XYZ file of C-alpha atoms in Angstrom:
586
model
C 0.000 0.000 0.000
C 1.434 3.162 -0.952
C 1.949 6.234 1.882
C -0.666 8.548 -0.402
C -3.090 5.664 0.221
C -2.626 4.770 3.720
C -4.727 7.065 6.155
C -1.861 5.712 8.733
C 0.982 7.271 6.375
C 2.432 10.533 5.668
C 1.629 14.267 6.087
C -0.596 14.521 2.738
C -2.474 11.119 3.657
C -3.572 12.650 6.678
C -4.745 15.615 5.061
C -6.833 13.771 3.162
C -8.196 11.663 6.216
C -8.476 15.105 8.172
C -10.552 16.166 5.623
C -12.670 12.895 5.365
C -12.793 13.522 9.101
C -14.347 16.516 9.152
C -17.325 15.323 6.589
C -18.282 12.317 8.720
C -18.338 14.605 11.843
C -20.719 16.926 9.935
C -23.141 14.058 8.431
C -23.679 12.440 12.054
C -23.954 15.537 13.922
C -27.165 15.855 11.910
C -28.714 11.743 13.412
C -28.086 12.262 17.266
C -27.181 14.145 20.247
C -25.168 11.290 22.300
C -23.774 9.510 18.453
C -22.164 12.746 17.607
C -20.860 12.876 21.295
C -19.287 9.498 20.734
C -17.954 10.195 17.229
C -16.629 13.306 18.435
C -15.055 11.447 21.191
C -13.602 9.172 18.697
C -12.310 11.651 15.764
C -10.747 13.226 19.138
C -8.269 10.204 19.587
C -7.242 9.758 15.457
C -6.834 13.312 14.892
C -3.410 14.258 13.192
C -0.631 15.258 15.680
C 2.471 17.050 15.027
C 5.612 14.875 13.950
C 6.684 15.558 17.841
C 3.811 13.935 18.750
C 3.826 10.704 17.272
C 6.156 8.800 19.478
C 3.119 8.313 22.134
C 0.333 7.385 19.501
C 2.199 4.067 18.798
C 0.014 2.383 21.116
C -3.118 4.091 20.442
C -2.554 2.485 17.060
C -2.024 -0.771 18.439
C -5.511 -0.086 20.516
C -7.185 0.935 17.332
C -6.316 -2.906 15.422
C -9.043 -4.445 16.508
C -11.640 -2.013 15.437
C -9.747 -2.442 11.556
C -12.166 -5.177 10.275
C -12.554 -3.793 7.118
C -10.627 -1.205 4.363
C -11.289 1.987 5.155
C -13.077 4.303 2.051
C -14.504 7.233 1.713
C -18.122 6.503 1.884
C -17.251 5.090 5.633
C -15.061 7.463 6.843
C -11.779 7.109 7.930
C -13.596 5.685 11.601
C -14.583 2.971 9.313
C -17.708 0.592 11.501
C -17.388 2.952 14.193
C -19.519 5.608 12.202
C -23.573 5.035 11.783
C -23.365 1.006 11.533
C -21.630 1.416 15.082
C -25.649 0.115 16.669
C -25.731 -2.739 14.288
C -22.563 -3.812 15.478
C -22.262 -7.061 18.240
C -21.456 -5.929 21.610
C -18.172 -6.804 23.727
C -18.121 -9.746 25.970
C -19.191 -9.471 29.180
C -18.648 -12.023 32.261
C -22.228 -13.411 32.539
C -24.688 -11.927 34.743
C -25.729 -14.172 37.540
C -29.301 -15.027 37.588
C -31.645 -12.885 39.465
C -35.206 -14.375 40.356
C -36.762 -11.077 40.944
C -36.333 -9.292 37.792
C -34.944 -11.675 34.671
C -37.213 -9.829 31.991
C -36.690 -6.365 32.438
C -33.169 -6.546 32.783
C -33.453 -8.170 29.349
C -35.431 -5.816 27.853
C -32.923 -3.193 28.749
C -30.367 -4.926 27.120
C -32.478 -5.248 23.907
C -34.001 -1.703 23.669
C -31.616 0.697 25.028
C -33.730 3.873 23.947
C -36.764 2.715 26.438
C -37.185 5.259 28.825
C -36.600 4.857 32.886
C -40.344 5.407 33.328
C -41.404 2.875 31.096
C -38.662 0.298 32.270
C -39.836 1.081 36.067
C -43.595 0.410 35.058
C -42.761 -2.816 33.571
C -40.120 -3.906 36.607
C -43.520 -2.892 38.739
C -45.827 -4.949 36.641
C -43.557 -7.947 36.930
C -43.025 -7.452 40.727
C -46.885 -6.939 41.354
C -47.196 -8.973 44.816
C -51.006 -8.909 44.730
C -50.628 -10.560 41.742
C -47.799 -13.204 43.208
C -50.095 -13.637 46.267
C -53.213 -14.373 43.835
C -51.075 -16.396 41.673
C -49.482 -18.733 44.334
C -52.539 -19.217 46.558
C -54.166 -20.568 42.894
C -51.373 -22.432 42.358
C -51.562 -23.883 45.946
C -55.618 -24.737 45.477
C -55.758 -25.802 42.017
C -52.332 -27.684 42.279
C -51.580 -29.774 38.438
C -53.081 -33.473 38.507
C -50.644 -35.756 39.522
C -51.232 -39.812 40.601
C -50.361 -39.200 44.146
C -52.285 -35.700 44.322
C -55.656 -35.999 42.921
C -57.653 -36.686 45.767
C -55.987 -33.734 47.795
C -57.098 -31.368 45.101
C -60.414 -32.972 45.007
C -60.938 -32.106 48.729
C -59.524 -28.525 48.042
C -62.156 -27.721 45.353
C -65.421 -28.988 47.283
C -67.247 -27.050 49.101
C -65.872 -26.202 53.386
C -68.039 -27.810 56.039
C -67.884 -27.875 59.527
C -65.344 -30.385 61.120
C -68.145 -31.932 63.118
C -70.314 -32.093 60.052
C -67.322 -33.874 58.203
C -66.758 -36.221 60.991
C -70.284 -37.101 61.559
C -71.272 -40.506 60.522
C -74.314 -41.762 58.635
C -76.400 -44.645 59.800
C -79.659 -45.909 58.669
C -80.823 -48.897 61.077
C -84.432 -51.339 60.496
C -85.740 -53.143 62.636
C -87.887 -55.882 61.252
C -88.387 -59.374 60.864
C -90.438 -59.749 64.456
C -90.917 -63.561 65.348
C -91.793 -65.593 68.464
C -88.879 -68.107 69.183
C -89.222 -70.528 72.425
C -91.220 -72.357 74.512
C -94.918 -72.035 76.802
C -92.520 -70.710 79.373
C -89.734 -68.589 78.200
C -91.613 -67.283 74.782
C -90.251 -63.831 73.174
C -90.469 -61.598 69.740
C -86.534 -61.630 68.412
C -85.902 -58.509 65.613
C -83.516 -58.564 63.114
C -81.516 -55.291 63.621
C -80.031 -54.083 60.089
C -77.702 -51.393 59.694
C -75.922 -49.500 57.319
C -72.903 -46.872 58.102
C -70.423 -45.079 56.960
C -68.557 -44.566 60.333
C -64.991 -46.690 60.288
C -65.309 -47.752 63.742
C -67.622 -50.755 62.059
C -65.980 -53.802 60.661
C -67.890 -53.789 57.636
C -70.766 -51.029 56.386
C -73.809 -53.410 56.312
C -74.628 -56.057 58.847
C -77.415 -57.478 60.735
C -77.738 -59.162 64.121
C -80.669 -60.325 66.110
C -81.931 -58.739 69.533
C -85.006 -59.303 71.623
C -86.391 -56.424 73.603
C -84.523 -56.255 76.793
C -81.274 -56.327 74.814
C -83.059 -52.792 74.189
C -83.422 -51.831 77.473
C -79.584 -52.849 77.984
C -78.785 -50.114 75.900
C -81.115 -47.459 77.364
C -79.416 -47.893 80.628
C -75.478 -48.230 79.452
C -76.391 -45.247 77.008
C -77.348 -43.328 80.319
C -74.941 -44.766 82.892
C -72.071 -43.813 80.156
C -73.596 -40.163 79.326
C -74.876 -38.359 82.253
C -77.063 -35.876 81.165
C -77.429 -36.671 77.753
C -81.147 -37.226 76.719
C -81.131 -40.567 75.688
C -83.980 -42.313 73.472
C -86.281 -44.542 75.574
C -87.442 -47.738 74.202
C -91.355 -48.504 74.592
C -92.964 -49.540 78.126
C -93.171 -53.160 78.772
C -96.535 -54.606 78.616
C -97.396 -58.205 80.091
C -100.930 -58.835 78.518
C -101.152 -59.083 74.569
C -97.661 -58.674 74.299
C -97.570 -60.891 70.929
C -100.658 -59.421 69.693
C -100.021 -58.305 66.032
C -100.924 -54.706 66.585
C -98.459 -54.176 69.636
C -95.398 -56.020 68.235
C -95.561 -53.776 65.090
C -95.867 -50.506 67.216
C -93.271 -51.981 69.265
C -91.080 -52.784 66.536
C -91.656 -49.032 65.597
C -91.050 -48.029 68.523
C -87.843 -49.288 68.297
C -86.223 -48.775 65.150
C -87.330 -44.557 65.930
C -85.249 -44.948 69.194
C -82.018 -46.888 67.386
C -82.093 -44.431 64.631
C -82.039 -41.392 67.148
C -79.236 -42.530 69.426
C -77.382 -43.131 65.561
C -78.186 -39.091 64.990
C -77.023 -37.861 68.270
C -73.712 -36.433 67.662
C -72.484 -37.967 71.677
C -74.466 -41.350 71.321
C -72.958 -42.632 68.211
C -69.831 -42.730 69.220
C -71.152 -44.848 72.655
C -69.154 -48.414 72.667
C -72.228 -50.007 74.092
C -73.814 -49.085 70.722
C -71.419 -50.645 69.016
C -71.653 -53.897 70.668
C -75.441 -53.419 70.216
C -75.476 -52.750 66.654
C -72.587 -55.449 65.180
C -71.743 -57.938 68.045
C -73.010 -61.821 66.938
C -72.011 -62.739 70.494
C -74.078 -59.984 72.114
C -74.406 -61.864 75.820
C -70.625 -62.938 75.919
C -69.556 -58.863 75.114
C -71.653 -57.727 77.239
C -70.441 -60.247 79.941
C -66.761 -59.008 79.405
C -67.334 -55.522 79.359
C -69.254 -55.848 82.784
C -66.368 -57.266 84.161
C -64.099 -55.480 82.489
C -65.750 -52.034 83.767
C -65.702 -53.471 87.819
C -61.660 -53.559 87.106
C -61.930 -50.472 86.004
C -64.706 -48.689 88.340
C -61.959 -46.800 90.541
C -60.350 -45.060 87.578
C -63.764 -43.329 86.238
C -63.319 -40.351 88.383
C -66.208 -38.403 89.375
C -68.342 -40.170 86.470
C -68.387 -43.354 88.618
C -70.769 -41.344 91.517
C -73.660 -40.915 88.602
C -75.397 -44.072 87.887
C -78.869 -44.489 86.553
C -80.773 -44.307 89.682
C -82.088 -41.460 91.385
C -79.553 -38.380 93.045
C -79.516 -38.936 96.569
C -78.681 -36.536 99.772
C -80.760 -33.713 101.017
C -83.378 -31.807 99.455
C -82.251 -30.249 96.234
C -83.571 -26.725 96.051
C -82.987 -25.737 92.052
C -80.820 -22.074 92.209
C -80.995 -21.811 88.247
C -83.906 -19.585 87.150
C -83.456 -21.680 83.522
C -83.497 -24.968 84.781
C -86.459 -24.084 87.123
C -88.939 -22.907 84.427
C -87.720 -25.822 81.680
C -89.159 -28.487 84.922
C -92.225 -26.823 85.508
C -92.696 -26.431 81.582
C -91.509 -30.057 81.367
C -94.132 -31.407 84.104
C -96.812 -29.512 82.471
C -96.142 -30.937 78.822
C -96.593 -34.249 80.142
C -99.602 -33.718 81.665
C -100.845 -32.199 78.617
C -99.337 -34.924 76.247
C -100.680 -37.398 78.750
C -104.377 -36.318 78.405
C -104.005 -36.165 74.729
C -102.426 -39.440 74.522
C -105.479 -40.776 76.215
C -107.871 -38.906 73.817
C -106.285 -40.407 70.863
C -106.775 -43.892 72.936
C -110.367 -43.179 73.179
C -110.573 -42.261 69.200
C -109.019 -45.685 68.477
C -111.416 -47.702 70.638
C -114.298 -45.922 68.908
C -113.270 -46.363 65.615
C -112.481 -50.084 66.458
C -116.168 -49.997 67.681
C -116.960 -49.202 64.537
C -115.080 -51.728 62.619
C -117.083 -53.941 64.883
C -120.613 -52.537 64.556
C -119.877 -52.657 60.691
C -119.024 -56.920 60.576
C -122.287 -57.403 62.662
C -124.625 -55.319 60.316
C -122.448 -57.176 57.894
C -123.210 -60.176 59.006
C -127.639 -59.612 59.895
C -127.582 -58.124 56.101
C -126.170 -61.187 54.923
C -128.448 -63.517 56.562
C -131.533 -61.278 55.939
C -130.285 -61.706 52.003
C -130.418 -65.522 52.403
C -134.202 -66.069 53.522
C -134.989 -63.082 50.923
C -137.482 -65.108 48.354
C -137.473 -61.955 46.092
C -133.976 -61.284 44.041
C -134.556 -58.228 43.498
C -134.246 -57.542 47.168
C -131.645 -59.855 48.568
C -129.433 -58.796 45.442
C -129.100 -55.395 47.033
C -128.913 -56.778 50.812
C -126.098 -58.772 49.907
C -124.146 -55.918 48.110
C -125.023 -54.003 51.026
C -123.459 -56.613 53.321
C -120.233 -56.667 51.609
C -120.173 -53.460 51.182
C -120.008 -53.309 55.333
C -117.445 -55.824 55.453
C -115.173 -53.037 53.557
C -116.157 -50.544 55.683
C -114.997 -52.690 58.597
C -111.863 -52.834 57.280
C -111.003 -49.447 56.757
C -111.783 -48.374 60.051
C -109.662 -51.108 61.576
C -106.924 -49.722 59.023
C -107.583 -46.422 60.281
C -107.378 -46.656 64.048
C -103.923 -49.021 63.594
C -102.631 -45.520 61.478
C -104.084 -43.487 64.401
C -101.814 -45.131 66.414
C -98.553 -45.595 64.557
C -98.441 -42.099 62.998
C -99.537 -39.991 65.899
C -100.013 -42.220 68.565
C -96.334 -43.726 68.552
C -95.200 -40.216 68.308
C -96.600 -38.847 71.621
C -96.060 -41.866 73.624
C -92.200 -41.090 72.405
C -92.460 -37.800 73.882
C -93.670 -38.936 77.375
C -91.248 -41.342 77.683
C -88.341 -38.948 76.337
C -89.529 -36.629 79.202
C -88.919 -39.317 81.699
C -85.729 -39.317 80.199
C -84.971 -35.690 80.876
C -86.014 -36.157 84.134
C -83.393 -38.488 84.878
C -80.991 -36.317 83.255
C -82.345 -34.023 85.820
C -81.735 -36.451 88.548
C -78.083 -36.940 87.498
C -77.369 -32.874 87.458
C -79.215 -33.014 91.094
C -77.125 -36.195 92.530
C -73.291 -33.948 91.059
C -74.655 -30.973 92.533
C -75.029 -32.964 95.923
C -71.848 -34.650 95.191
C -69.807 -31.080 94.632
C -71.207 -29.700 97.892
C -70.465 -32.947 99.891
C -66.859 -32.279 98.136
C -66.995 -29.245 100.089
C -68.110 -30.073 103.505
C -65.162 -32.361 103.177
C -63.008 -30.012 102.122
C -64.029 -27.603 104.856
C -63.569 -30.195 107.566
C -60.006 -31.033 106.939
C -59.115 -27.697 106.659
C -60.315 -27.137 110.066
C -58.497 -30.315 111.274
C -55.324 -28.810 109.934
C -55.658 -25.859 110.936
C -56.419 -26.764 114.863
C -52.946 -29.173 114.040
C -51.077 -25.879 113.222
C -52.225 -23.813 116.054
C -51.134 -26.673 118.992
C -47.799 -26.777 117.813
C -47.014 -30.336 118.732
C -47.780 -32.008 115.713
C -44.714 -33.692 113.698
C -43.422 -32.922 110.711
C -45.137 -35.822 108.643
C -48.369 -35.228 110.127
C -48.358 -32.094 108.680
C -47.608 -33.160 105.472
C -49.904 -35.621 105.645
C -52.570 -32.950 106.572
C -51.578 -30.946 103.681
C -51.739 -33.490 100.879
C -55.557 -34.324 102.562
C -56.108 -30.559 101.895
C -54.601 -31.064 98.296
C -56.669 -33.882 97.477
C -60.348 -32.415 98.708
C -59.660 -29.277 96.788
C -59.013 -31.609 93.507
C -62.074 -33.313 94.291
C -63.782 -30.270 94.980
C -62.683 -28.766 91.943
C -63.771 -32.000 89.730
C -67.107 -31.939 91.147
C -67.376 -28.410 90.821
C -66.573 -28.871 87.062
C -68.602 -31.188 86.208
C -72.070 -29.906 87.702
C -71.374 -26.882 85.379
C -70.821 -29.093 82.291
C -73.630 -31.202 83.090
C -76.213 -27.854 83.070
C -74.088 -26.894 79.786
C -74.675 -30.212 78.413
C -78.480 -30.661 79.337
C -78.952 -26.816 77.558
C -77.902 -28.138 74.601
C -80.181 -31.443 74.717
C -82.890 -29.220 75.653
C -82.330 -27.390 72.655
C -81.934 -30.215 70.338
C -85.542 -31.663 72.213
C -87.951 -28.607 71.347
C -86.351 -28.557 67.571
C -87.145 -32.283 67.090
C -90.732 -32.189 68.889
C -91.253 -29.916 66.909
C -90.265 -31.593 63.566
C -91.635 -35.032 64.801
C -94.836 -33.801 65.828
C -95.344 -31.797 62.464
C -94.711 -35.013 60.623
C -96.966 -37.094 62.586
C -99.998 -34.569 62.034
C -99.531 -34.231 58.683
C -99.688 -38.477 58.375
C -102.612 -38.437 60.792
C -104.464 -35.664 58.453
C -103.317 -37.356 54.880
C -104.411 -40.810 56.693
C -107.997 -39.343 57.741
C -108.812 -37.599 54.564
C -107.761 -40.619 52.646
C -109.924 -42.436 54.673
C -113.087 -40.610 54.086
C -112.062 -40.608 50.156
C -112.471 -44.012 50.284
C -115.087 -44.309 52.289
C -117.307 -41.840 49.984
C -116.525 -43.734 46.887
C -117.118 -47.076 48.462
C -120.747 -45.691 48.911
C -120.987 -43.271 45.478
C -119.795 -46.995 43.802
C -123.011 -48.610 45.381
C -125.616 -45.590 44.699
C -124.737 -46.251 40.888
C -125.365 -50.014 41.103
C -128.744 -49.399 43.009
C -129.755 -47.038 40.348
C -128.467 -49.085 37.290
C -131.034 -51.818 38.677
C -134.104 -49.330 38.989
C -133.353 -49.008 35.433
C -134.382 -52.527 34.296
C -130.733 -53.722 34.487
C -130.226 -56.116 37.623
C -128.174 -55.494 40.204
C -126.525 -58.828 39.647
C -127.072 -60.320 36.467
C -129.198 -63.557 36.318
C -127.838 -66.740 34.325
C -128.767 -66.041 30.481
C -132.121 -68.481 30.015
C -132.253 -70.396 26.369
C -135.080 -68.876 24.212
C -136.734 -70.428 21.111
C -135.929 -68.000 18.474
C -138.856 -66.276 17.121
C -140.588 -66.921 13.807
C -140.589 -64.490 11.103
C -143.998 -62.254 10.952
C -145.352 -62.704 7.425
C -146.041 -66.280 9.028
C -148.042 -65.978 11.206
C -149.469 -69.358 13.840
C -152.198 -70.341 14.387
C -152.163 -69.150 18.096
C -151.173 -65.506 17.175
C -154.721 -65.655 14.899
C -156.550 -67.211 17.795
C -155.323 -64.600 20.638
C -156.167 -61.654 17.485
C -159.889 -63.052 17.040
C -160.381 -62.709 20.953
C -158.834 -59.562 21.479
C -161.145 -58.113 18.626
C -164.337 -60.223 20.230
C -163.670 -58.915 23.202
C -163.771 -55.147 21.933
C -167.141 -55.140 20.113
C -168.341 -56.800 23.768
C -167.593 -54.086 25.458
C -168.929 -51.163 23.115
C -172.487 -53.336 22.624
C -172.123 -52.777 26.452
C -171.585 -49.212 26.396
């Protein structure tokens, strides 16, 4: 290359580049404030020098070798790249950037668009760092998790609807009793049920099973169910009864009876988790559990605590004198519903016996109607007394059907209540017999503090006595305390079974009028159409047609009448005799 050529060279080559130099400054002062600055910067460090000066420009022109990628003309410049292509150009290595979890994209974008502004590149670091949108974005994340094999039910149970942890723990069971037979001997005959039940609960070995009880397996349970759950109102079963007791009538309101009083202990959120209902329900060797778990319980009867002084019976002690306002007005409210459900019971007895009365009345006129019919010569009469006799024999029926629906739909349902207010009242009797066991707590605990403290004031007493005095003291104010404690949850519990009473009376009793109503009115439906039905077959036979058709009789079948018989001519020639007799007579 010769020295004119080379920009690098002589004087006159860098004439010619100063000049060159001076265009490209003037055609990119024109694009951009900060290019210019840089080109400026640039044309600064190439500028020509004076021969002095260019001992230190030696390594400037080493510096400048890598930027010569290219010849150098005159459309580029004598900066060559470094002019307006200087953007398009890659940028120097840089150590990597280590990665950063809070802001990856807009430190990218940065990179890529260097002309955003700082407002816009703060708006979209903002935007990316929203938290409400992180906190939104997680917690759907955390509920709505992505279906895995091991996750699926958990997301299930996220998505469904929230219900109350007692409500989710609650188990279902749906118990029949059924199947009533007499088993045994003259002497030791009984009615054995077939107890069925199905649950959902885990404490069960298997979700349907059935087992056979006879009724005083039933009363076994009443009395665990309260010995284990003082004042908890427990379901009664139905009163014994001695004379009839394998009528038809009673064993299927006792069988009723029954299967209402399983299936409420089931409900009660306290009772269904009772062990003794669990033997009840699913034990095949019902007398050999229940023989363990008797003795079991007399090995165990000194660790119950304060639970062991309430048993089934009555409270005992002094006179208990009722210092609750609540308590006092849910008794006297509670005496007065039994009277009243008492009286009503008893009304509803008397409506049964009446219509059975009538179910009686109606088989005897029944009966005279249908022997009347038989010495009736005339059919056209005994036809009609012998519909009318069956027609009694229905009627009969019905109101038999109707008095045994009197009895199991409302019947059943208020000799439940009575007996669930003897219930309460033993509940009542259980809260009386704590309250006279907290106070006897305390006359104890009064009386060894007095021994102690006549022990401290003589002076004599050992050392161990006194000890011995104060771990007495200890113990009575731990019993005290217990007793104490449980009177008050015993009024807290019997609030809540209260409660739970007057909102099922008042369901159950709804129910059972509405049956007893829908049972009457059917009743009378029927009864009106059995008589409407025997109106129309009364009139049908006033109009020539027979109440009961006779056999069909086999007639001769006429002759035609353009021949007529000697007979017909005979019966014509009197008929016409007869007629001039009577007008030569007039």
């Amino acid at each position: 290359m010769d020295a004119e050529d080379s920009p690098w060279g002589d004087v006159p080559s860098r004439s010619s580049s100063n000049a060159n130099l001076a265009k490209s400054v003037e055609s990119e002062a024109a694009d951009s404030a900060p290019k210019a600055a840089q080109d400026s910067k640039l044309a600064s460090t190439s500028s020509p020098r004076s021969p002095s000066g260019r001992g230190p420009r030696t390594p400037r022109r080493l510096g400048a070798q890598a930027t010569r990628l290219e010849a150098v003309d005159d459309s580029l410049g004598p900066l060559g790249p470094l002019g307006d292509n200087a953007s398009n150009q890659p940028e120097p290595e840089e150590p990597p950037i280590p990665p950063s979890k809070e802001q990856p994209l807009p430190i990218r974008n940065v990179r890529q668009a260097p002309s955003t502004s700082s407002s816009a590149m703060g708006k979209s670091m903002m935007e990316s760092v929203d938290l409400g949108d992180d906190d939104r974005s997680i917690n759907s994340k955390s509920r709505y998790p992505p279906p895995s094999p091991g996750g699926i039910e958990n997301s299930r149970r996220q998505t469904q609807p929230s219900v109350s942890i007692e409500q989710a723990a609650r188990p279902s069971f749906d118990i029949t009793v059924g199947d009533p037979h007499k088993v045994g001997d003259l002497t030791s005959s009984h009615i054995v049920y077939q107890v069925r039940t199905k649950t959902s609960s885990k404490a069960y070995k298997q979700p349907e099973f059935t087992v056979s009880r006879r009724y005083r397996d039933f009363l076994w349970l009443y009395t665990s169910l309260h010995n284990n759950n003082p004042g908890v109102v427990v379901p009664p079963p139905p009163e014994k009864q001695a004379v009839g007791r394998f009528d038809s009538n009673f064993v299927e309101s006792r069988r009723s009876a029954l299967e209402r009083m399983l299936n409420k202990a089931a409900a009660h959120p306290i009772l269904q988790h009772d062990g003794d209902l669990k033997i009840f329900l699913e034990s095949d060797a019902f007398n050999v559990d229940v023989k363990h778990r008797e003795h079991k319980e007399l090995g165990l009867g000194e660790n119950k605590g304060m639970f062991s002084s309430i048993s089934f019976g009555g409270g005992g002690g002094g006179k208990f004198i009722e210092h609750d306002d609540w308590f006092h007005d849910r008794k006297n409210y509670l005496d007065a519903l039994e009277n009243q459900l008492k009286a009503l019971l008893k009304a509803i007895d008397t409506v049964v016996q009446q219509r059975k009365a009538l179910a009686e009345a109606a088989g005897e006129l029944s009966a005279s109607l249908h022997a009347l019919s038989a010495v009736e010569l005339s059919v056209s009469l005994s036809t009609p007394l012998e519909g009318l006799s069956d027609l009694q024999l229905r009627i009969r029926e019905l109101y038999e059907r109707q008095a045994q629906q009197d009895v199991l739909t409302l019947g059943i349902t208020i000799d439940e209540y009575i007996r669930l207010i003897g219930s309460i009242k033993t509940a009542f009797a259980q809260r009386q017999k704590s309250f006279h066991s907290w106070h006897s707590a305390e006359a104890e605990l009064t009386k060894r503090k007095a021994i102690q403290d006549k022990t401290l004031r003589s002076g004599k007493t050992q050392q161990d006595r006194l000890n011995q005095l104060q771990a007495d003291v200890g113990d009575g104010e731990r019993r005290c305390h217990q007793a104490r404690l449980l009177f008050e949850d015993m009024g807290r519990l019997m609030r809540n079974e209260l409660e739970r009473f007057e909102k099922e009376k008042v369901e159950d009793f709804k129910s059972g009028v509405e049956t007893f109503l829908e049972g009457a009115i059917e009743a009378q439906k029927e009864l009106i159409e059995l008589w409407e039905t025997f109106l129309m077959q009364l009139d049908a036979d006033e109009d020539g047609e027979p109440f009961f058709r006779p056999p069909a009789i086999s007639v001769t079948p006429a002759k035609p009448r353009d021949e007529p018989t000697l007979e017909s001519s005979e019966s014509s020639a009197q008929q016409a005799a007869a007629t001039m007799t009577a007008e030569q007579e007039e």
